[in-house]
């Protein structure tokens, strides 16, 4: 029973999805996490189709990923995911990535809300139902995603218009594409010399097709960056990235 | 033995990788094809690592994909791939995509060359070795990828600079990203009303980090487009796209 609460997923990295260093990228790890989250929820009766029946949908609010080591070419990775906490409006989901030797590659923590499909406003969670899946598994030893310093008013943004390949199945800017566009702001030299040790993102509003966005980044401490994606001067997303 | 020549791969579509119509995209299908091609070759002793030992690497020269139907949410797809023909400088590889009912979703045909890793010039193929994997399986009932009308001198290009997320494991513009950037030139209305029935691409030169590219598209017949990606006025890639 306890085993059933923790979802276990296996994937093998694909060479066409690695970056120029031969490492899995943060957006690709994000994709694995979100896919595991949706299958884990679906298999336990609180996934996309169950939420649809209640006229609701899951929305990822915040996500923090910390990687000690990045999976490389043709590496087999096991991904564990479980419900960490359930509240009236938010639920926390945790992740652990493990290599084939059983060593932890990284952890992630995420915060989700449910919205009403028509009003796009937050709706109450089924606290009792979701709580059945709470486990004794310890929380990942990384900080929860939290507040991020706004940098959009103090930096010059790079303009970007939302395109076809940015859209998800709901016609909004894909959660993964926010990450991709933000990482593209960093100079390639930084990728050559360092790795991202922590990537944290807070989703605040939905990007839509044709929307003109401005992408912002500022080094707020040594190797620590605060970032934002704005539309008409208002942040639709903030991110914090640590390099090591 | 005959079975062993044809590679069989299984994948399930992931919701975070579908487009706004809930369909697998051409770039994602391209990714599945290239991944299957590399594993099929690797498993039979002529993959990335075997080529590396001979100081050579595979280069995708041309690819044509024809889809009758696109895989949708959580659909299980079987992908077959096999060597269709082997020449001194080029080898042809075919693909068939099949749904869980055994119905063909689409076909693809591709042409590959091998290059010397240092000189980046074409190198002779091991014709005898590769020919061991030729099968009796019939060729896909779609045209081979061929010549594409140049449109770069008659159209205004859209500018694009190659970024971190565009790079593959060799530090060049990822084969899949060429597709993504080209498809983003189409108006979203076209995607709403039609599907791509045939996508064909010819890779001519390697895109590199920071390179400024111009992206071109022109409707050369009803629902048929010729496209190009250029650097300093010279095409590094051409594509032909048919809609239905």
CSV table of C-alpha atoms in Angstrom, one decimal:
chain,number,residue,atom,x,y,z
A,1,UNK,CA,0.0,0.0,0.0
A,2,UNK,CA,2.8,2.4,1.0
A,3,UNK,CA,4.6,1.5,-2.3
A,4,UNK,CA,1.5,2.4,-4.3
A,5,UNK,CA,1.5,5.9,-2.9
A,6,UNK,CA,4.9,6.6,-4.3
A,7,UNK,CA,5.0,6.6,-8.1
A,8,UNK,CA,8.0,5.0,-9.8
A,9,UNK,CA,8.9,5.9,-13.4
A,10,UNK,CA,11.8,4.8,-15.6
A,11,UNK,CA,13.2,6.7,-18.6
A,12,UNK,CA,16.3,6.5,-20.7
A,13,UNK,CA,17.8,9.8,-21.9
A,14,UNK,CA,17.7,10.3,-25.7
A,15,UNK,CA,20.6,11.7,-27.5
A,16,UNK,CA,18.5,14.1,-29.5
A,17,UNK,CA,17.3,15.7,-26.3
A,18,UNK,CA,20.7,16.4,-24.7
A,19,UNK,CA,22.4,19.7,-24.7
A,20,UNK,CA,25.8,20.5,-26.2
A,21,UNK,CA,27.5,19.2,-23.0
A,22,UNK,CA,25.8,15.9,-23.5
A,23,UNK,CA,23.6,16.5,-20.5
A,24,UNK,CA,19.9,16.3,-20.0
A,25,UNK,CA,18.6,19.9,-19.8
A,26,UNK,CA,16.5,21.5,-17.1
A,27,UNK,CA,13.5,21.8,-19.5
A,28,UNK,CA,13.8,18.1,-20.3
A,29,UNK,CA,14.0,17.2,-16.6
A,30,UNK,CA,11.0,19.4,-16.1
A,31,UNK,CA,9.2,17.5,-18.8
A,32,UNK,CA,9.9,14.2,-17.1
A,33,UNK,CA,8.7,15.5,-13.8
A,34,UNK,CA,5.4,16.9,-15.2
A,35,UNK,CA,4.8,13.7,-17.1
A,36,UNK,CA,5.4,11.6,-14.0
A,37,UNK,CA,3.2,13.9,-12.0
A,38,UNK,CA,0.3,13.6,-14.5
A,39,UNK,CA,0.5,9.8,-14.8
A,40,UNK,CA,0.9,9.3,-11.0
A,41,UNK,CA,-2.3,11.5,-10.5
A,42,UNK,CA,-4.2,9.8,-13.3
A,43,UNK,CA,-3.4,6.3,-12.0
A,44,UNK,CA,-4.8,7.2,-8.6
A,45,UNK,CA,-8.0,8.9,-9.7
A,46,UNK,CA,-7.1,12.5,-9.4
A,47,UNK,CA,-5.5,13.2,-12.8
A,48,UNK,CA,-6.5,15.3,-15.8
A,49,UNK,CA,-9.6,13.2,-16.8
A,50,UNK,CA,-10.9,13.0,-13.2
A,51,UNK,CA,-10.4,16.8,-12.7
A,52,UNK,CA,-12.2,17.5,-16.0
A,53,UNK,CA,-15.3,15.7,-14.8
A,54,UNK,CA,-15.3,18.2,-11.9
A,55,UNK,CA,-14.8,21.0,-14.4
A,56,UNK,CA,-11.4,21.6,-12.9
A,57,UNK,CA,-7.8,21.4,-14.0
A,58,UNK,CA,-4.4,21.2,-12.3
A,59,UNK,CA,-2.2,24.2,-12.6
A,60,UNK,CA,1.5,24.1,-11.7
A,61,UNK,CA,2.2,27.1,-9.4
A,62,UNK,CA,5.8,26.7,-8.4
A,63,UNK,CA,8.6,24.2,-9.0
A,64,UNK,CA,12.2,23.9,-7.7
A,65,UNK,CA,14.7,21.5,-9.1
A,66,UNK,CA,18.1,20.8,-7.6
A,67,UNK,CA,20.6,18.7,-9.5
A,68,UNK,CA,23.8,17.3,-8.1
A,69,UNK,CA,24.5,15.5,-11.4
A,70,UNK,CA,22.9,15.6,-14.7
A,71,UNK,CA,21.9,12.4,-16.6
A,72,UNK,CA,24.1,11.9,-19.7
A,73,UNK,CA,23.8,9.9,-23.0
A,74,UNK,CA,21.6,6.7,-22.8
A,75,UNK,CA,21.5,6.8,-19.0
A,76,UNK,CA,18.7,5.0,-17.2
A,77,UNK,CA,17.0,7.1,-14.7
A,78,UNK,CA,14.4,6.3,-12.1
A,79,UNK,CA,12.1,9.0,-11.0
A,80,UNK,CA,10.0,8.8,-7.8
A,81,UNK,CA,7.1,11.1,-7.1
A,82,UNK,CA,4.7,11.5,-4.2
A,83,UNK,CA,2.3,13.8,-2.6
A,84,UNK,CA,4.0,15.7,0.2
A,85,UNK,CA,1.3,17.9,1.6
A,86,UNK,CA,-2.4,18.7,0.9
A,87,UNK,CA,-4.1,22.0,1.7
A,88,UNK,CA,-7.4,23.6,0.8
A,89,UNK,CA,-6.0,25.5,-2.2
A,90,UNK,CA,-2.6,24.0,-2.8
A,91,UNK,CA,-0.9,20.6,-2.8
A,92,UNK,CA,2.8,19.9,-2.7
A,93,UNK,CA,4.4,17.1,-4.8
A,94,UNK,CA,7.9,15.9,-4.4
A,95,UNK,CA,10.3,14.1,-6.8
A,96,UNK,CA,13.6,12.3,-6.5
A,97,UNK,CA,15.8,11.3,-9.5
A,98,UNK,CA,18.0,8.3,-9.1
A,99,UNK,CA,20.6,6.8,-11.4
A,100,UNK,CA,21.1,3.1,-12.2
A,101,UNK,CA,23.5,2.7,-9.2
A,102,UNK,CA,20.8,4.0,-6.9
A,103,UNK,CA,22.5,7.3,-6.4
A,104,UNK,CA,20.4,10.5,-6.1
A,105,UNK,CA,20.9,12.8,-9.1
A,106,UNK,CA,18.6,15.4,-7.8
A,107,UNK,CA,15.3,16.4,-6.2
A,108,UNK,CA,12.4,18.6,-7.0
A,109,UNK,CA,9.5,20.1,-5.1
A,110,UNK,CA,6.4,21.5,-6.6
A,111,UNK,CA,3.2,23.4,-5.6
A,112,UNK,CA,0.0,22.9,-7.5
A,113,UNK,CA,-3.5,24.5,-7.4
A,114,UNK,CA,-6.7,23.5,-9.1
A,115,UNK,CA,-8.7,26.0,-11.2
A,116,UNK,CA,-12.2,26.0,-12.5
A,117,UNK,CA,-12.0,25.5,-16.3
A,118,UNK,CA,-14.5,28.2,-17.1
A,119,UNK,CA,-13.7,30.9,-14.6
A,120,UNK,CA,-9.9,30.1,-14.5
A,121,UNK,CA,-10.2,30.9,-10.8
A,122,UNK,CA,-8.8,28.7,-8.0
A,123,UNK,CA,-11.1,26.1,-6.7
A,124,UNK,CA,-11.0,24.0,-3.5
A,125,UNK,CA,-9.1,20.7,-3.5
A,126,UNK,CA,-10.6,17.4,-2.4
A,127,UNK,CA,-8.4,17.4,0.8
A,128,UNK,CA,-9.7,14.1,2.1
A,129,UNK,CA,-9.3,12.3,-1.2
A,130,UNK,CA,-5.8,13.6,-1.9
A,131,UNK,CA,-4.7,13.0,1.7
A,132,UNK,CA,-5.1,9.2,1.2
A,133,UNK,CA,-1.9,9.4,-0.8
A,134,UNK,CA,0.2,11.1,1.8
A,135,UNK,CA,3.3,9.0,2.6
A,136,UNK,CA,5.9,8.7,5.3
A,137,UNK,CA,8.6,9.3,2.7
A,138,UNK,CA,10.8,12.1,4.0
A,139,UNK,CA,10.6,15.4,2.2
A,140,UNK,CA,13.5,16.2,-0.2
A,141,UNK,CA,16.4,17.9,1.5
A,142,UNK,CA,16.0,21.1,-0.6
A,143,UNK,CA,14.1,24.3,0.0
A,144,UNK,CA,10.6,24.7,-1.1
A,145,UNK,CA,10.1,27.1,-4.1
A,146,UNK,CA,9.3,30.5,-2.6
A,147,UNK,CA,9.4,34.2,-3.3
A,148,UNK,CA,11.6,35.5,-6.1
A,149,UNK,CA,13.1,39.0,-6.3
A,150,UNK,CA,11.4,41.0,-9.1
A,151,UNK,CA,13.9,42.1,-11.7
A,152,UNK,CA,11.7,43.3,-14.5
A,153,UNK,CA,11.8,47.0,-13.7
A,154,UNK,CA,15.5,47.2,-13.3
A,155,UNK,CA,16.6,45.2,-16.4
A,156,UNK,CA,16.2,45.6,-20.1
A,157,UNK,CA,14.1,42.8,-21.4
A,158,UNK,CA,14.6,40.7,-24.5
A,159,UNK,CA,11.5,40.6,-26.7
A,160,UNK,CA,9.8,37.3,-27.7
A,161,UNK,CA,6.5,36.6,-29.4
A,162,UNK,CA,4.7,33.3,-28.5
A,163,UNK,CA,4.6,30.9,-31.4
A,164,UNK,CA,2.9,27.6,-32.4
A,165,UNK,CA,5.7,25.4,-30.9
A,166,UNK,CA,5.3,27.2,-27.6
A,167,UNK,CA,1.7,26.1,-27.1
A,168,UNK,CA,0.6,23.3,-24.9
A,169,UNK,CA,-2.5,21.2,-25.3
A,170,UNK,CA,-4.6,24.0,-23.7
A,171,UNK,CA,-3.4,26.6,-26.2
A,172,UNK,CA,-1.3,28.3,-23.5
A,173,UNK,CA,2.5,28.9,-23.3
A,174,UNK,CA,3.8,25.4,-22.4
A,175,UNK,CA,5.3,25.3,-18.8
A,176,UNK,CA,8.4,23.8,-20.2
A,177,UNK,CA,8.8,26.5,-22.8
A,178,UNK,CA,8.9,29.2,-20.1
A,179,UNK,CA,12.1,27.4,-18.8
A,180,UNK,CA,13.6,27.1,-22.2
A,181,UNK,CA,13.2,30.8,-23.1
A,182,UNK,CA,14.6,31.8,-19.7
A,183,UNK,CA,17.7,29.6,-20.0
A,184,UNK,CA,18.4,31.0,-23.5
A,185,UNK,CA,19.1,34.4,-21.8
A,186,UNK,CA,22.3,33.0,-20.2
A,187,UNK,CA,25.6,33.3,-22.1
A,188,UNK,CA,26.8,30.0,-23.5
A,189,UNK,CA,30.1,30.5,-21.5
A,190,UNK,CA,28.2,30.1,-18.3
A,191,UNK,CA,26.9,26.7,-19.5
A,192,UNK,CA,30.4,25.7,-20.6
A,193,UNK,CA,31.9,26.5,-17.2
A,194,UNK,CA,29.2,25.6,-14.7
A,195,UNK,CA,26.0,23.7,-14.1
A,196,UNK,CA,22.7,24.8,-12.8
A,197,UNK,CA,22.5,23.6,-9.2
A,198,UNK,CA,19.1,25.0,-8.5
A,199,UNK,CA,16.3,26.1,-10.9
A,200,UNK,CA,13.1,27.6,-9.4
A,201,UNK,CA,10.1,28.9,-11.2
A,202,UNK,CA,6.8,30.5,-10.2
A,203,UNK,CA,4.0,30.6,-12.8
A,204,UNK,CA,1.8,33.6,-12.4
A,205,UNK,CA,-0.3,34.0,-15.6
A,206,UNK,CA,-0.9,32.2,-18.8
A,207,UNK,CA,1.0,33.1,-21.9
A,208,UNK,CA,-1.1,33.0,-25.1
A,209,UNK,CA,-0.4,32.8,-28.9
A,210,UNK,CA,1.0,35.9,-30.4
A,211,UNK,CA,1.6,37.6,-27.0
A,212,UNK,CA,4.6,39.8,-26.9
A,213,UNK,CA,6.8,38.9,-23.9
A,214,UNK,CA,9.9,40.5,-22.5
A,215,UNK,CA,12.5,38.2,-20.9
A,216,UNK,CA,14.5,39.5,-18.0
A,217,UNK,CA,17.6,38.3,-16.1
A,218,UNK,CA,19.8,39.9,-13.4
A,219,UNK,CA,22.6,38.5,-11.3
A,220,UNK,CA,21.5,39.2,-7.8
A,221,UNK,CA,24.4,37.5,-6.0
A,222,UNK,CA,27.4,35.6,-7.2
A,223,UNK,CA,26.2,32.9,-9.5
A,224,UNK,CA,22.6,33.5,-8.5
A,225,UNK,CA,20.1,35.0,-11.0
A,226,UNK,CA,16.6,36.3,-10.7
A,227,UNK,CA,14.6,36.2,-13.9
A,228,UNK,CA,11.1,37.2,-15.1
A,229,UNK,CA,8.9,36.9,-18.2
A,230,UNK,CA,6.6,39.8,-18.6
A,231,UNK,CA,3.7,40.8,-20.7
A,232,UNK,CA,2.8,44.5,-20.9
A,233,UNK,CA,5.1,45.2,-17.9
A,234,UNK,CA,3.5,42.6,-15.7
A,235,UNK,CA,5.3,39.4,-14.7
A,236,UNK,CA,3.6,36.2,-15.9
A,237,UNK,CA,6.4,34.1,-14.5
A,238,UNK,CA,9.5,34.6,-12.2
A,239,UNK,CA,12.5,32.3,-11.9
A,240,UNK,CA,15.6,32.0,-9.7
A,241,UNK,CA,18.7,30.1,-11.0
A,242,UNK,CA,21.8,29.1,-9.1
A,243,UNK,CA,25.0,28.0,-10.9
A,244,UNK,CA,27.9,26.0,-9.5
B,1,UNK,CA,16.9,-13.2,-38.4
B,2,UNK,CA,14.6,-11.2,-40.7
B,3,UNK,CA,12.8,-9.8,-37.6
B,4,UNK,CA,16.1,-8.7,-36.2
B,5,UNK,CA,16.7,-6.5,-39.2
B,6,UNK,CA,13.6,-4.4,-38.6
B,7,UNK,CA,13.7,-2.4,-35.4
B,8,UNK,CA,10.5,-2.2,-33.3
B,9,UNK,CA,10.1,0.6,-30.8
B,10,UNK,CA,7.2,1.5,-28.5
B,11,UNK,CA,6.4,4.9,-27.1
B,12,UNK,CA,3.4,6.6,-25.5
B,13,UNK,CA,2.7,10.2,-26.3
B,14,UNK,CA,3.2,12.6,-23.4
B,15,UNK,CA,0.7,15.4,-22.7
B,16,UNK,CA,3.4,18.0,-22.2
B,17,UNK,CA,4.7,17.3,-25.7
B,18,UNK,CA,1.5,17.7,-27.6
B,19,UNK,CA,0.5,20.8,-29.5
B,20,UNK,CA,-2.6,23.0,-28.9
B,21,UNK,CA,-4.7,20.6,-31.0
B,22,UNK,CA,-3.8,17.7,-28.7
B,23,UNK,CA,-1.7,16.1,-31.4
B,24,UNK,CA,1.9,15.0,-31.5
B,25,UNK,CA,3.9,17.6,-33.5
B,26,UNK,CA,6.1,16.9,-36.5
B,27,UNK,CA,9.3,17.9,-34.5
B,28,UNK,CA,8.3,15.4,-31.8
B,29,UNK,CA,7.7,12.7,-34.4
B,30,UNK,CA,11.1,13.6,-35.9
B,31,UNK,CA,12.6,13.1,-32.5
B,32,UNK,CA,11.0,9.6,-32.1
B,33,UNK,CA,12.3,8.7,-35.6
B,34,UNK,CA,15.9,9.9,-35.0
B,35,UNK,CA,16.0,8.2,-31.6
B,36,UNK,CA,14.8,4.9,-33.1
B,37,UNK,CA,17.3,5.2,-35.9
B,38,UNK,CA,20.2,5.7,-33.5
B,39,UNK,CA,19.2,2.9,-31.2
B,40,UNK,CA,18.5,0.5,-34.2
B,41,UNK,CA,22.0,1.3,-35.6
B,42,UNK,CA,23.7,1.1,-32.2
B,43,UNK,CA,22.1,-2.3,-31.4
B,44,UNK,CA,23.4,-3.7,-34.8
B,45,UNK,CA,27.0,-2.4,-34.5
B,46,UNK,CA,26.8,0.6,-36.7
B,47,UNK,CA,25.7,3.3,-34.3
B,48,UNK,CA,27.2,6.4,-32.8
B,49,UNK,CA,29.9,4.6,-30.8
B,50,UNK,CA,30.9,2.3,-33.6
B,51,UNK,CA,31.2,5.2,-36.0
B,52,UNK,CA,33.2,7.2,-33.5
B,53,UNK,CA,35.8,4.4,-33.4
B,54,UNK,CA,36.2,4.9,-37.2
B,55,UNK,CA,36.4,8.7,-36.5
B,56,UNK,CA,33.1,9.1,-38.4
B,57,UNK,CA,29.6,10.2,-37.6
B,58,UNK,CA,26.2,9.8,-39.1
B,59,UNK,CA,24.7,12.9,-40.7
B,60,UNK,CA,21.0,13.1,-41.6
B,61,UNK,CA,20.8,14.5,-45.1
B,62,UNK,CA,17.1,14.3,-46.0
B,63,UNK,CA,13.9,13.3,-44.3
B,64,UNK,CA,10.3,13.0,-45.5
B,65,UNK,CA,7.4,12.3,-43.1
B,66,UNK,CA,3.9,11.7,-44.3
B,67,UNK,CA,1.1,11.4,-41.7
B,68,UNK,CA,-2.4,10.2,-42.3
B,69,UNK,CA,-3.3,10.6,-38.6
B,70,UNK,CA,-1.4,12.1,-35.7
B,71,UNK,CA,-1.1,10.3,-32.4
B,72,UNK,CA,-3.1,12.0,-29.6
B,73,UNK,CA,-3.0,12.1,-25.8
B,74,UNK,CA,-1.6,9.0,-24.1
B,75,UNK,CA,-1.6,7.0,-27.3
B,76,UNK,CA,0.6,4.0,-27.7
B,77,UNK,CA,2.5,4.0,-30.9
B,78,UNK,CA,4.7,1.3,-32.5
B,79,UNK,CA,7.5,2.6,-34.7
B,80,UNK,CA,9.3,0.2,-37.2
B,81,UNK,CA,12.5,1.2,-38.8
B,82,UNK,CA,14.8,-0.6,-41.3
B,83,UNK,CA,17.6,-0.1,-43.8
B,84,UNK,CA,16.1,0.4,-47.2
B,85,UNK,CA,19.2,0.8,-49.4
B,86,UNK,CA,22.9,1.1,-49.0
B,87,UNK,CA,25.2,3.1,-51.4
B,88,UNK,CA,28.8,4.2,-51.3
B,89,UNK,CA,28.0,7.6,-49.8
B,90,UNK,CA,24.4,7.4,-48.7
B,91,UNK,CA,22.1,5.0,-47.0
B,92,UNK,CA,18.3,5.1,-46.9
B,93,UNK,CA,16.3,4.3,-43.8
B,94,UNK,CA,12.6,3.8,-43.7
B,95,UNK,CA,10.0,4.1,-40.9
B,96,UNK,CA,6.4,3.2,-40.3
B,97,UNK,CA,4.3,4.4,-37.4
B,98,UNK,CA,1.4,2.2,-36.3
B,99,UNK,CA,-1.3,2.7,-33.7
B,100,UNK,CA,-2.5,0.2,-31.1
B,101,UNK,CA,-5.1,-1.2,-33.5
B,102,UNK,CA,-2.3,-2.0,-36.0
B,103,UNK,CA,-3.3,0.8,-38.3
B,104,UNK,CA,-0.7,2.8,-40.1
B,105,UNK,CA,-0.5,6.4,-38.8
B,106,UNK,CA,2.3,7.4,-41.2
B,107,UNK,CA,5.6,6.7,-42.9
B,108,UNK,CA,8.9,8.3,-43.2
B,109,UNK,CA,12.0,7.9,-45.4
B,110,UNK,CA,15.4,9.3,-44.7
B,111,UNK,CA,18.8,9.6,-46.4
B,112,UNK,CA,22.0,9.5,-44.3
B,113,UNK,CA,25.7,10.1,-45.0
B,114,UNK,CA,28.7,9.5,-42.9
B,115,UNK,CA,31.3,12.3,-42.3
B,116,UNK,CA,34.9,12.3,-41.0
B,117,UNK,CA,34.7,13.9,-37.6
B,118,UNK,CA,37.8,16.0,-38.2
B,119,UNK,CA,37.4,17.1,-41.8
B,120,UNK,CA,33.6,17.2,-41.6
B,121,UNK,CA,33.8,15.8,-45.2
B,122,UNK,CA,31.8,12.8,-46.5
B,123,UNK,CA,33.4,9.4,-46.0
B,124,UNK,CA,32.7,6.1,-47.7
B,125,UNK,CA,30.2,3.8,-46.0
B,126,UNK,CA,30.8,0.1,-45.0
B,127,UNK,CA,28.6,-1.1,-47.8
B,128,UNK,CA,29.0,-4.8,-47.1
B,129,UNK,CA,28.5,-4.4,-43.4
B,130,UNK,CA,25.4,-2.3,-43.7
B,131,UNK,CA,23.9,-4.4,-46.5
B,132,UNK,CA,23.6,-7.3,-44.0
B,133,UNK,CA,20.6,-5.5,-42.6
B,134,UNK,CA,18.7,-5.0,-45.9
B,135,UNK,CA,15.3,-6.6,-45.6
B,136,UNK,CA,12.5,-7.7,-47.9
B,137,UNK,CA,10.1,-5.3,-46.2
B,138,UNK,CA,8.5,-3.2,-48.9
B,139,UNK,CA,9.5,0.5,-49.1
B,140,UNK,CA,7.0,2.9,-47.7
B,141,UNK,CA,4.4,4.1,-50.3
B,142,UNK,CA,5.5,7.7,-50.1
B,143,UNK,CA,8.0,9.6,-52.3
B,144,UNK,CA,11.6,9.8,-51.3
B,145,UNK,CA,12.8,13.2,-50.1
B,146,UNK,CA,14.1,15.1,-53.1
B,147,UNK,CA,14.9,18.5,-54.5
B,148,UNK,CA,13.2,21.5,-53.0
B,149,UNK,CA,12.5,24.8,-54.7
B,150,UNK,CA,14.7,27.6,-53.4
B,151,UNK,CA,12.6,30.4,-52.0
B,152,UNK,CA,15.2,32.4,-50.0
B,153,UNK,CA,15.9,35.0,-52.8
B,154,UNK,CA,12.2,35.7,-53.4
B,155,UNK,CA,10.9,36.1,-49.8
B,156,UNK,CA,11.6,38.3,-46.9
B,157,UNK,CA,13.2,36.2,-44.1
B,158,UNK,CA,12.4,36.3,-40.4
B,159,UNK,CA,15.6,36.7,-38.4
B,160,UNK,CA,16.6,34.2,-35.7
B,161,UNK,CA,19.8,33.8,-33.6
B,162,UNK,CA,20.8,30.3,-32.6
B,163,UNK,CA,20.5,29.8,-28.8
B,164,UNK,CA,21.6,27.4,-26.1
B,165,UNK,CA,18.3,25.4,-26.3
B,166,UNK,CA,18.8,25.0,-30.1
B,167,UNK,CA,22.1,23.1,-29.7
B,168,UNK,CA,22.5,19.3,-30.0
B,169,UNK,CA,25.1,17.1,-28.3
B,170,UNK,CA,27.7,18.2,-31.0
B,171,UNK,CA,27.1,21.9,-30.4
B,172,UNK,CA,25.3,22.3,-33.7
B,173,UNK,CA,21.7,23.4,-34.3
B,174,UNK,CA,19.6,20.4,-33.4
B,175,UNK,CA,18.0,18.6,-36.4
B,176,UNK,CA,14.7,18.8,-34.6
B,177,UNK,CA,15.0,22.6,-33.9
B,178,UNK,CA,15.3,23.3,-37.7
B,179,UNK,CA,11.8,21.8,-38.0
B,180,UNK,CA,10.4,23.7,-35.0
B,181,UNK,CA,11.6,27.1,-36.3
B,182,UNK,CA,10.3,26.5,-39.7
B,183,UNK,CA,6.8,25.4,-38.5
B,184,UNK,CA,6.6,28.5,-36.4
B,185,UNK,CA,6.5,30.6,-39.6
B,186,UNK,CA,3.0,29.3,-40.4
B,187,UNK,CA,0.0,31.2,-39.2
B,188,UNK,CA,-1.8,29.5,-36.3
B,189,UNK,CA,-5.0,29.5,-38.5
B,190,UNK,CA,-3.5,27.0,-40.8
B,191,UNK,CA,-2.8,24.6,-37.9
B,192,UNK,CA,-6.4,25.1,-36.7
B,193,UNK,CA,-7.9,24.3,-40.1
B,194,UNK,CA,-5.5,21.7,-41.5
B,195,UNK,CA,-2.9,19.1,-40.8
B,196,UNK,CA,0.5,18.7,-42.3
B,197,UNK,CA,0.2,15.7,-44.7
B,198,UNK,CA,3.8,15.8,-45.8
B,199,UNK,CA,6.9,17.4,-44.2
B,200,UNK,CA,10.2,17.1,-46.0
B,201,UNK,CA,13.5,18.6,-45.0
B,202,UNK,CA,17.0,18.7,-46.5
B,203,UNK,CA,19.9,19.6,-44.2
B,204,UNK,CA,22.8,21.3,-46.1
B,205,UNK,CA,25.0,22.9,-43.5
B,206,UNK,CA,25.5,23.0,-39.7
B,207,UNK,CA,24.0,25.9,-37.7
B,208,UNK,CA,26.2,27.1,-34.8
B,209,UNK,CA,25.7,29.0,-31.6
B,210,UNK,CA,25.1,32.7,-32.1
B,211,UNK,CA,24.6,32.4,-35.9
B,212,UNK,CA,22.1,34.7,-37.3
B,213,UNK,CA,19.7,32.9,-39.5
B,214,UNK,CA,16.9,34.0,-41.8
B,215,UNK,CA,13.8,31.8,-42.0
B,216,UNK,CA,11.9,31.8,-45.3
B,217,UNK,CA,8.5,30.4,-46.5
B,218,UNK,CA,6.5,30.7,-49.7
B,219,UNK,CA,3.3,29.0,-50.9
B,220,UNK,CA,4.4,27.5,-54.2
B,221,UNK,CA,1.1,25.7,-55.0
B,222,UNK,CA,-2.2,25.5,-53.1
B,223,UNK,CA,-1.4,24.2,-49.6
B,224,UNK,CA,2.2,23.5,-50.6
B,225,UNK,CA,5.0,25.5,-49.1
B,226,UNK,CA,8.7,25.7,-49.9
B,227,UNK,CA,10.9,26.9,-47.0
B,228,UNK,CA,14.5,27.7,-46.3
B,229,UNK,CA,16.8,28.5,-43.4
B,230,UNK,CA,19.7,30.7,-44.5
B,231,UNK,CA,22.9,32.1,-43.0
B,232,UNK,CA,24.5,35.0,-44.8
B,233,UNK,CA,22.2,34.5,-47.8
B,234,UNK,CA,23.1,30.8,-48.2
B,235,UNK,CA,20.6,28.0,-47.4
B,236,UNK,CA,21.7,25.7,-44.6
B,237,UNK,CA,18.4,23.8,-44.9
B,238,UNK,CA,15.4,23.6,-47.2
B,239,UNK,CA,12.0,22.2,-46.4
B,240,UNK,CA,8.7,21.4,-48.3
B,241,UNK,CA,5.4,21.2,-46.4
B,242,UNK,CA,2.1,20.0,-47.7
B,243,UNK,CA,-1.2,20.7,-45.8
B,244,UNK,CA,-4.5,18.9,-46.0
